[in-house]
CSV table of C-alpha atoms in Angstrom, one decimal:
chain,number,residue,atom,x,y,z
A,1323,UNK,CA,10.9,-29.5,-52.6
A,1324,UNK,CA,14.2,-31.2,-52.2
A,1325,UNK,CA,17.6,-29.4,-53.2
A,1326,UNK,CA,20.4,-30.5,-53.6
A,1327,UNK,CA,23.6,-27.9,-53.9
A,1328,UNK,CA,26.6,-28.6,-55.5
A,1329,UNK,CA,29.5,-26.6,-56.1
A,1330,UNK,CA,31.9,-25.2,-58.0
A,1331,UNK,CA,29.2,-25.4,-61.2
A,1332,UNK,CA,32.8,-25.0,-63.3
A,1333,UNK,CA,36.2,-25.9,-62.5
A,1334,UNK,CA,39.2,-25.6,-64.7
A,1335,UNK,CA,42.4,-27.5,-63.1
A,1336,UNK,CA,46.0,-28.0,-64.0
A,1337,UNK,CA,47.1,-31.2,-64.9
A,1338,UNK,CA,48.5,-32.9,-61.6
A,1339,UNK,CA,46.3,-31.2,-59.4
A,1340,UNK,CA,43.2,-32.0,-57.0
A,1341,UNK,CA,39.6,-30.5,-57.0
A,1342,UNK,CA,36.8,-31.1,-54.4
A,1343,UNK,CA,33.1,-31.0,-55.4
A,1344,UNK,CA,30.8,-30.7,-52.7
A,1345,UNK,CA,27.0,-31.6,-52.4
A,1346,UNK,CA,25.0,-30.3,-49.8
A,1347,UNK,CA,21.4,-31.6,-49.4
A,1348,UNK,CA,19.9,-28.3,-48.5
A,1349,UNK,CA,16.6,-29.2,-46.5
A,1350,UNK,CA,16.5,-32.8,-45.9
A,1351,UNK,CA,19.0,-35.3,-44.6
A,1352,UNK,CA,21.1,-37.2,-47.2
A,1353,UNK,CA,21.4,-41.5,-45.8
A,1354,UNK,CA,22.9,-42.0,-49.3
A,1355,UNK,CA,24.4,-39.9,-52.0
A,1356,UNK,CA,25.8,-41.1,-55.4
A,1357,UNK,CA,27.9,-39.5,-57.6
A,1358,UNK,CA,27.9,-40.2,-61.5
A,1359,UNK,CA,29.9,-39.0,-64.4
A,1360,UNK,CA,28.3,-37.8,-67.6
A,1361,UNK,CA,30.9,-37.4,-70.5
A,1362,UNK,CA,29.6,-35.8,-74.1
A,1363,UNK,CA,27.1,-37.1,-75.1
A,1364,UNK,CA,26.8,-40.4,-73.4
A,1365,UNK,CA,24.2,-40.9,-70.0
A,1366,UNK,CA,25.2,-41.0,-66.6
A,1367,UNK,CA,27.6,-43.5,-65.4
A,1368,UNK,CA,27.6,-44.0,-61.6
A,1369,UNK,CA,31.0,-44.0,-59.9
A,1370,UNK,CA,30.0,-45.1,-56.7
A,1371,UNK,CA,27.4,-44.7,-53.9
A,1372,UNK,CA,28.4,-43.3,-50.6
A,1373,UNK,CA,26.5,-43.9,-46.6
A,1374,UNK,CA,27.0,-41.7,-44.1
A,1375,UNK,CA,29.4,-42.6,-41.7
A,1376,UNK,CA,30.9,-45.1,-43.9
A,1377,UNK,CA,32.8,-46.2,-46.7
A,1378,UNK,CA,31.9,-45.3,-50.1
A,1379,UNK,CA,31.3,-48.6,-52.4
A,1380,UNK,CA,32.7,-47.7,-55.7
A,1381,UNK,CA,31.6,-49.5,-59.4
A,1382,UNK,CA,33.6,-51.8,-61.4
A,1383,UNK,CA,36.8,-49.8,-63.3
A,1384,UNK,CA,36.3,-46.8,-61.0
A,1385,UNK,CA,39.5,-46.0,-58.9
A,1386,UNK,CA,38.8,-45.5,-55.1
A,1387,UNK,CA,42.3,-43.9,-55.3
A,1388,UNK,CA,41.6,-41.0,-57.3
A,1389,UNK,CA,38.1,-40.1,-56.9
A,1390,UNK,CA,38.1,-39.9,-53.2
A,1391,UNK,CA,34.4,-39.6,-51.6
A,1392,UNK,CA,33.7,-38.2,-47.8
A,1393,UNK,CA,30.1,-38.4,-46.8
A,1394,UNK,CA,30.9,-37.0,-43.2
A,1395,UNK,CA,27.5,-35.9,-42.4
A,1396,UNK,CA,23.9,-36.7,-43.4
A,1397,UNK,CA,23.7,-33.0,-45.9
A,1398,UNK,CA,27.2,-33.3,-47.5
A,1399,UNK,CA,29.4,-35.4,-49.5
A,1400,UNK,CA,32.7,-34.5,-51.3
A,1401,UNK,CA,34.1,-35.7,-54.0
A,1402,UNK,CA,37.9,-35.1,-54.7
A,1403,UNK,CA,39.6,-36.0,-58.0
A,1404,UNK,CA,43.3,-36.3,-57.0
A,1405,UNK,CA,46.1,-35.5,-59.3
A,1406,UNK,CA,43.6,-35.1,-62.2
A,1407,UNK,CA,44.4,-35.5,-65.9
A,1408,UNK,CA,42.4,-34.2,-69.2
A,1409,UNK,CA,40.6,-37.7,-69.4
A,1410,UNK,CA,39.0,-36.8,-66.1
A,1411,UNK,CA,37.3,-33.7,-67.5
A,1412,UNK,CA,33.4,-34.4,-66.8
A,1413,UNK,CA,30.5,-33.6,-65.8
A,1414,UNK,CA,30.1,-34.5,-62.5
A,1415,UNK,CA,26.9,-35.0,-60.8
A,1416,UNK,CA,25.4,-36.0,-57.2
A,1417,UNK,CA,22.3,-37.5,-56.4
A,1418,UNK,CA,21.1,-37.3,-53.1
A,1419,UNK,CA,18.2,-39.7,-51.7
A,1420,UNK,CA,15.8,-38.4,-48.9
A,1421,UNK,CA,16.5,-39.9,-45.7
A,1422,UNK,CA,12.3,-39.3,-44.9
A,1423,UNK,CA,11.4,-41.7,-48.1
A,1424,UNK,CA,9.6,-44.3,-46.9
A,1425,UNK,CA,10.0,-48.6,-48.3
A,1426,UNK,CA,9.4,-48.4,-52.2
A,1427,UNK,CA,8.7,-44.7,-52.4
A,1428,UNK,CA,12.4,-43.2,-53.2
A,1429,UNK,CA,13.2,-39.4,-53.4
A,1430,UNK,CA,16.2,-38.8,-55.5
A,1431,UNK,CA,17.1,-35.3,-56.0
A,1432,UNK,CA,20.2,-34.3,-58.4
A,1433,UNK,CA,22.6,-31.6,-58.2
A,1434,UNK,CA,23.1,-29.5,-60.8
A,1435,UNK,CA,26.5,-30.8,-61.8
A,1436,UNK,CA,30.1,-29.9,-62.1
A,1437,UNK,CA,31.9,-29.4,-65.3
A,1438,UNK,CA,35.6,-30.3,-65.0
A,1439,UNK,CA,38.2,-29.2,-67.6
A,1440,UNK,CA,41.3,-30.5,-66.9
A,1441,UNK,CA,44.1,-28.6,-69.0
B,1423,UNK,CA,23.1,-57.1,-63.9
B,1424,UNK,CA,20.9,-54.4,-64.4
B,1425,UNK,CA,21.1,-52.4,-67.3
B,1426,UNK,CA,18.4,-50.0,-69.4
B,1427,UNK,CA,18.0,-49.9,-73.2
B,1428,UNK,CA,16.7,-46.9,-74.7
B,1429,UNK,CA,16.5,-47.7,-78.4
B,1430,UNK,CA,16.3,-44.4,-80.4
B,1431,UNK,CA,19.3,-41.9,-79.5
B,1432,UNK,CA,18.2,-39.1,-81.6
B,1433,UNK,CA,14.8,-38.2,-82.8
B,1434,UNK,CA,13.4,-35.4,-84.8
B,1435,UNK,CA,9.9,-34.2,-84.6
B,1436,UNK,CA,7.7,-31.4,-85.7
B,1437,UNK,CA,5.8,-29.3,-83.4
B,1438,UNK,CA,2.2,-31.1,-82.3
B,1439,UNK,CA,3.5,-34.6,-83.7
B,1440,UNK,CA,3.3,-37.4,-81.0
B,1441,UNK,CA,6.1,-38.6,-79.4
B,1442,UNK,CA,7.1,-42.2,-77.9
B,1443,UNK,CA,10.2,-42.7,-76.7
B,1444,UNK,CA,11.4,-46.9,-76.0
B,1445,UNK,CA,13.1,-47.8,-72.7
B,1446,UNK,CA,13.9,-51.5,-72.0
B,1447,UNK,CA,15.6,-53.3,-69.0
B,1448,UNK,CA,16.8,-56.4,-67.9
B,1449,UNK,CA,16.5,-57.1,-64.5
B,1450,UNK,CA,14.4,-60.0,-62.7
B,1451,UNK,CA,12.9,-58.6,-59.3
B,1452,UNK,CA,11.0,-55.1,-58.5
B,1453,UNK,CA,11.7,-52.1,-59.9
B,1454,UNK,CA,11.2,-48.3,-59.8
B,1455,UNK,CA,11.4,-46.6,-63.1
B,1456,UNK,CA,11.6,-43.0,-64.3
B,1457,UNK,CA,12.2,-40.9,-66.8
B,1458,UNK,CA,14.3,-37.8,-66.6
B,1459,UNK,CA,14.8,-34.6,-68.7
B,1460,UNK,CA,17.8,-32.7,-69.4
B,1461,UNK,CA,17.3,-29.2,-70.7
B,1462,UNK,CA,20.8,-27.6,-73.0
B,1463,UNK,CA,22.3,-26.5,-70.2
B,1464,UNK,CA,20.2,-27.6,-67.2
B,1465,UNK,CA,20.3,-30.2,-64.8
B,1466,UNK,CA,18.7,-33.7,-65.1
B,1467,UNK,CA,14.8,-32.6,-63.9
B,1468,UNK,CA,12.6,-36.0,-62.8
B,1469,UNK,CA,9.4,-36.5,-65.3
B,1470,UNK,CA,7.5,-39.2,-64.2
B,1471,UNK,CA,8.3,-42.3,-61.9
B,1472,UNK,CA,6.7,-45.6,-61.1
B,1473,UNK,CA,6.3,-47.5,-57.9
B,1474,UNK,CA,3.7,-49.6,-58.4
B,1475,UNK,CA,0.0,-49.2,-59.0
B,1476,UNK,CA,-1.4,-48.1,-62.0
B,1477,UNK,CA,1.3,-49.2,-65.1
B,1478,UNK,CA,0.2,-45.8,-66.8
B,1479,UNK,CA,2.2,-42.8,-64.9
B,1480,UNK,CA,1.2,-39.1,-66.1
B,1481,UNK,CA,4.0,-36.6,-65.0
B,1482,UNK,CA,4.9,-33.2,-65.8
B,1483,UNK,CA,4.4,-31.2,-68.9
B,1484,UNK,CA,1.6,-33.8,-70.7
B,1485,UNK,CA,4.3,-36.7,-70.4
B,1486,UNK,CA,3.3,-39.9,-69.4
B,1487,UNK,CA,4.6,-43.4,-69.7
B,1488,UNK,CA,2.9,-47.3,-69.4
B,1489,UNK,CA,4.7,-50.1,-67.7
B,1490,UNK,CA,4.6,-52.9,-69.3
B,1491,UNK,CA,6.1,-55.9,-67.1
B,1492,UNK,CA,5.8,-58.6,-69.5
B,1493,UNK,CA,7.7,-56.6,-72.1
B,1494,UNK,CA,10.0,-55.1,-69.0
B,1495,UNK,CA,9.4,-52.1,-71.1
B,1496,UNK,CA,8.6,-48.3,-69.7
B,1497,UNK,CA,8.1,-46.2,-72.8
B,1498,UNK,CA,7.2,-42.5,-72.6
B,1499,UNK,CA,4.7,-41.3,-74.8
B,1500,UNK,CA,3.5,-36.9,-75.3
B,1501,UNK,CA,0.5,-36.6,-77.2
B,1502,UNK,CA,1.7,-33.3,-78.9
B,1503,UNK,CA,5.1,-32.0,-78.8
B,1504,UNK,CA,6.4,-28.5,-78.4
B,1505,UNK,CA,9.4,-27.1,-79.5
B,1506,UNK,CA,10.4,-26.4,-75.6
B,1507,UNK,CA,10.6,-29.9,-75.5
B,1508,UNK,CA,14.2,-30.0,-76.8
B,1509,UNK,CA,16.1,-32.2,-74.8
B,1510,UNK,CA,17.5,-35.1,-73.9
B,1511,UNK,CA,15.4,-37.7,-72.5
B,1512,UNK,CA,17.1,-40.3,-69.5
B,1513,UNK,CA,15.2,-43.7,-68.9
B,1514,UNK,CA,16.3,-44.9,-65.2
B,1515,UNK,CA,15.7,-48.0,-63.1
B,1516,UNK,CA,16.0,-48.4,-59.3
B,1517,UNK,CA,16.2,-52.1,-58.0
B,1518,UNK,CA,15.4,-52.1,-53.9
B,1519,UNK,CA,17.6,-55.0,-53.9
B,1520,UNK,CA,20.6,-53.1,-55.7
B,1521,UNK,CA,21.3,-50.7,-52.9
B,1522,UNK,CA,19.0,-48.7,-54.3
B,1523,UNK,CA,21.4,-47.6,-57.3
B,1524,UNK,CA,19.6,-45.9,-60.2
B,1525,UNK,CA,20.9,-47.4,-63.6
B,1526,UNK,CA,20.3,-44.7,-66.6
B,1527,UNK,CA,20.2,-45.4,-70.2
B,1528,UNK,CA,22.1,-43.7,-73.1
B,1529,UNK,CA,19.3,-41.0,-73.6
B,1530,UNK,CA,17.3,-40.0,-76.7
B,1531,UNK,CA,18.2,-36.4,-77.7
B,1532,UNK,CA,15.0,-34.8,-78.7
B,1533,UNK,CA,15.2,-32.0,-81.6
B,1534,UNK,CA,11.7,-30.6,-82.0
B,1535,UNK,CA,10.9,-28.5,-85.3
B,1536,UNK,CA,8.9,-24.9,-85.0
C-alpha cells in the first residue's frame, strides 16, 4: 500500500532555531499534502494544505512566516519551523493524498509524525 | 464551516463488552467520513471510510460504522472489544468541495479492561 516517510521521528531544538520535516510519499505521487499539528491530548489540527508546484494555503491563526512549507515535487514536502520557541513543541504530522485516486474515492496516507521539543 | 463532534472523550470498557463510539458533523453538501486509530505510540492507522453506497461500513479489526445522513452522524460500533483495542479513536470528514481537507474530531481515548 501507500507510504508515506517522514523524518526526523524526534527532534529536540534550541530556542531561536530552525527545523525542517520532510515527507516523502514513497510509491505514489503526492498532488496534495497537508500538514497538521497534534498537541497532548487534543486531535489533529491542520496547519495548511500544500499543491505541488504552488503556494501552500495556510488555516486561519497559522503563521505562513514561521511554518514555511515547500512541496517542490510530487513525493516531498518540507515543513520548516523558523526561529522555533517551546510553544511550538508538537507533534507534527503529514498526510499525503494519492495522485492515482480517482473523483470521490480519496487515498490519504499519514506519516508517522514528528515530535518537536523545543528547549 | 465544517467541523466534527465526537461526544465521549474517554471511555472505559471491559474486555468482550460492546463498544459505540458517537461522531457528529455539521456540514451541508457530500461528505467522506472515516474513522482512524491511534495506537500509544503509533501513527494515526485508517479503520473504516465511507464514500457512498451502503451507510453500514465494516473495516478492520471487527469495526464498523452506520451513516446516518439525517442525523449527519457516523458512529463506530465493535461488537466485542479487546484489550488491544486501547487507543484513541479519530472521527474525520472530507468535503470534495473543501479542497479536499480532512476535518478530525477531538478523539475518544479508549481504555479497555483485561
Amino acid at each position: 500500500g501507500a507510504v508515506v516517510s517522514q523524518h526526523p521521528s524526534w527532534v529536540i531544538c534550541k530556542s531561536g532555531t530552525s527545523v525542517k520535516i520532510e515527507c516523502r510519499s514513497l510509491d505514489f505521487q503526492a498532488t496534495t499534502m497537508f500538514w497538521y499539528r497534534q498537541f497532548p491530548k487534543q486531535s489533529l489540527m491542520l496547519m495548511a494544505t500544500s499543491n505541488e508546484g504552488s503556494k501552500a494555503t495556510y488555516e486561519q491563526g497559522v503563521e505562513k512566516d514561521k511554518f514555511l512549507i515547500n512541496h517542490a515535487s510530487l513525493t516531498l514536502s518540507t515543513l520548516t519551523v523558523t526561529s522555533a520557541h517551546p510553544e511550538d513543541s508538537s507533534f507534527y504530522i503529514c498526510s499525503a493524498r494519492d495522485r492515482r485516486a480517482g473523483t470521490g474515492n480519496y487515498g490519504y496516507t499519514f506519516g508517522s509524525g514528528t515530535r518537536l521539543t523545543v528547549v | 464551516a465544517q467541523s466534527v463532534s465526537q461526544h465521549n472523550h474517554h471511555v472505559i470498557l471491559s474486555e468482550a463488552a460492546s463498544l459505540e463510539l458517537g461522531c457528529n458533523y455539521s456540514y451541508g453538501g457530500t461528505v467522506n467520513l472515516f474513522w482512524y486509530v491511534q495506537y500509544p505510540g503509533q501513527h494515526l492507522q485508517l479503520l473504516l471510510k465511507y464514500f457512498s453506497g451502503d451507510p453500514l461500513v465494516k473495516g478492520i479489526k471487527g469495526f464498523e460504522a452506520e451513516f446516518i445522513k439525517s442525523k449527519f452522524s457516523f458512529n463506530l460500533r465493535k461488537p466485542s472489544v479487546q484489550w488491544s483495542d486501547t487507543a484513541e479513536y479519530f472521527c474525520a470528514v472530507m468535503s470534495g468541495t473543501g479542497g479536499f481537507k480532512t476535518i478530525f474530531g477531538a478523539g475518544t481515548r479508549l481504555f479497555v479492561k483485561a
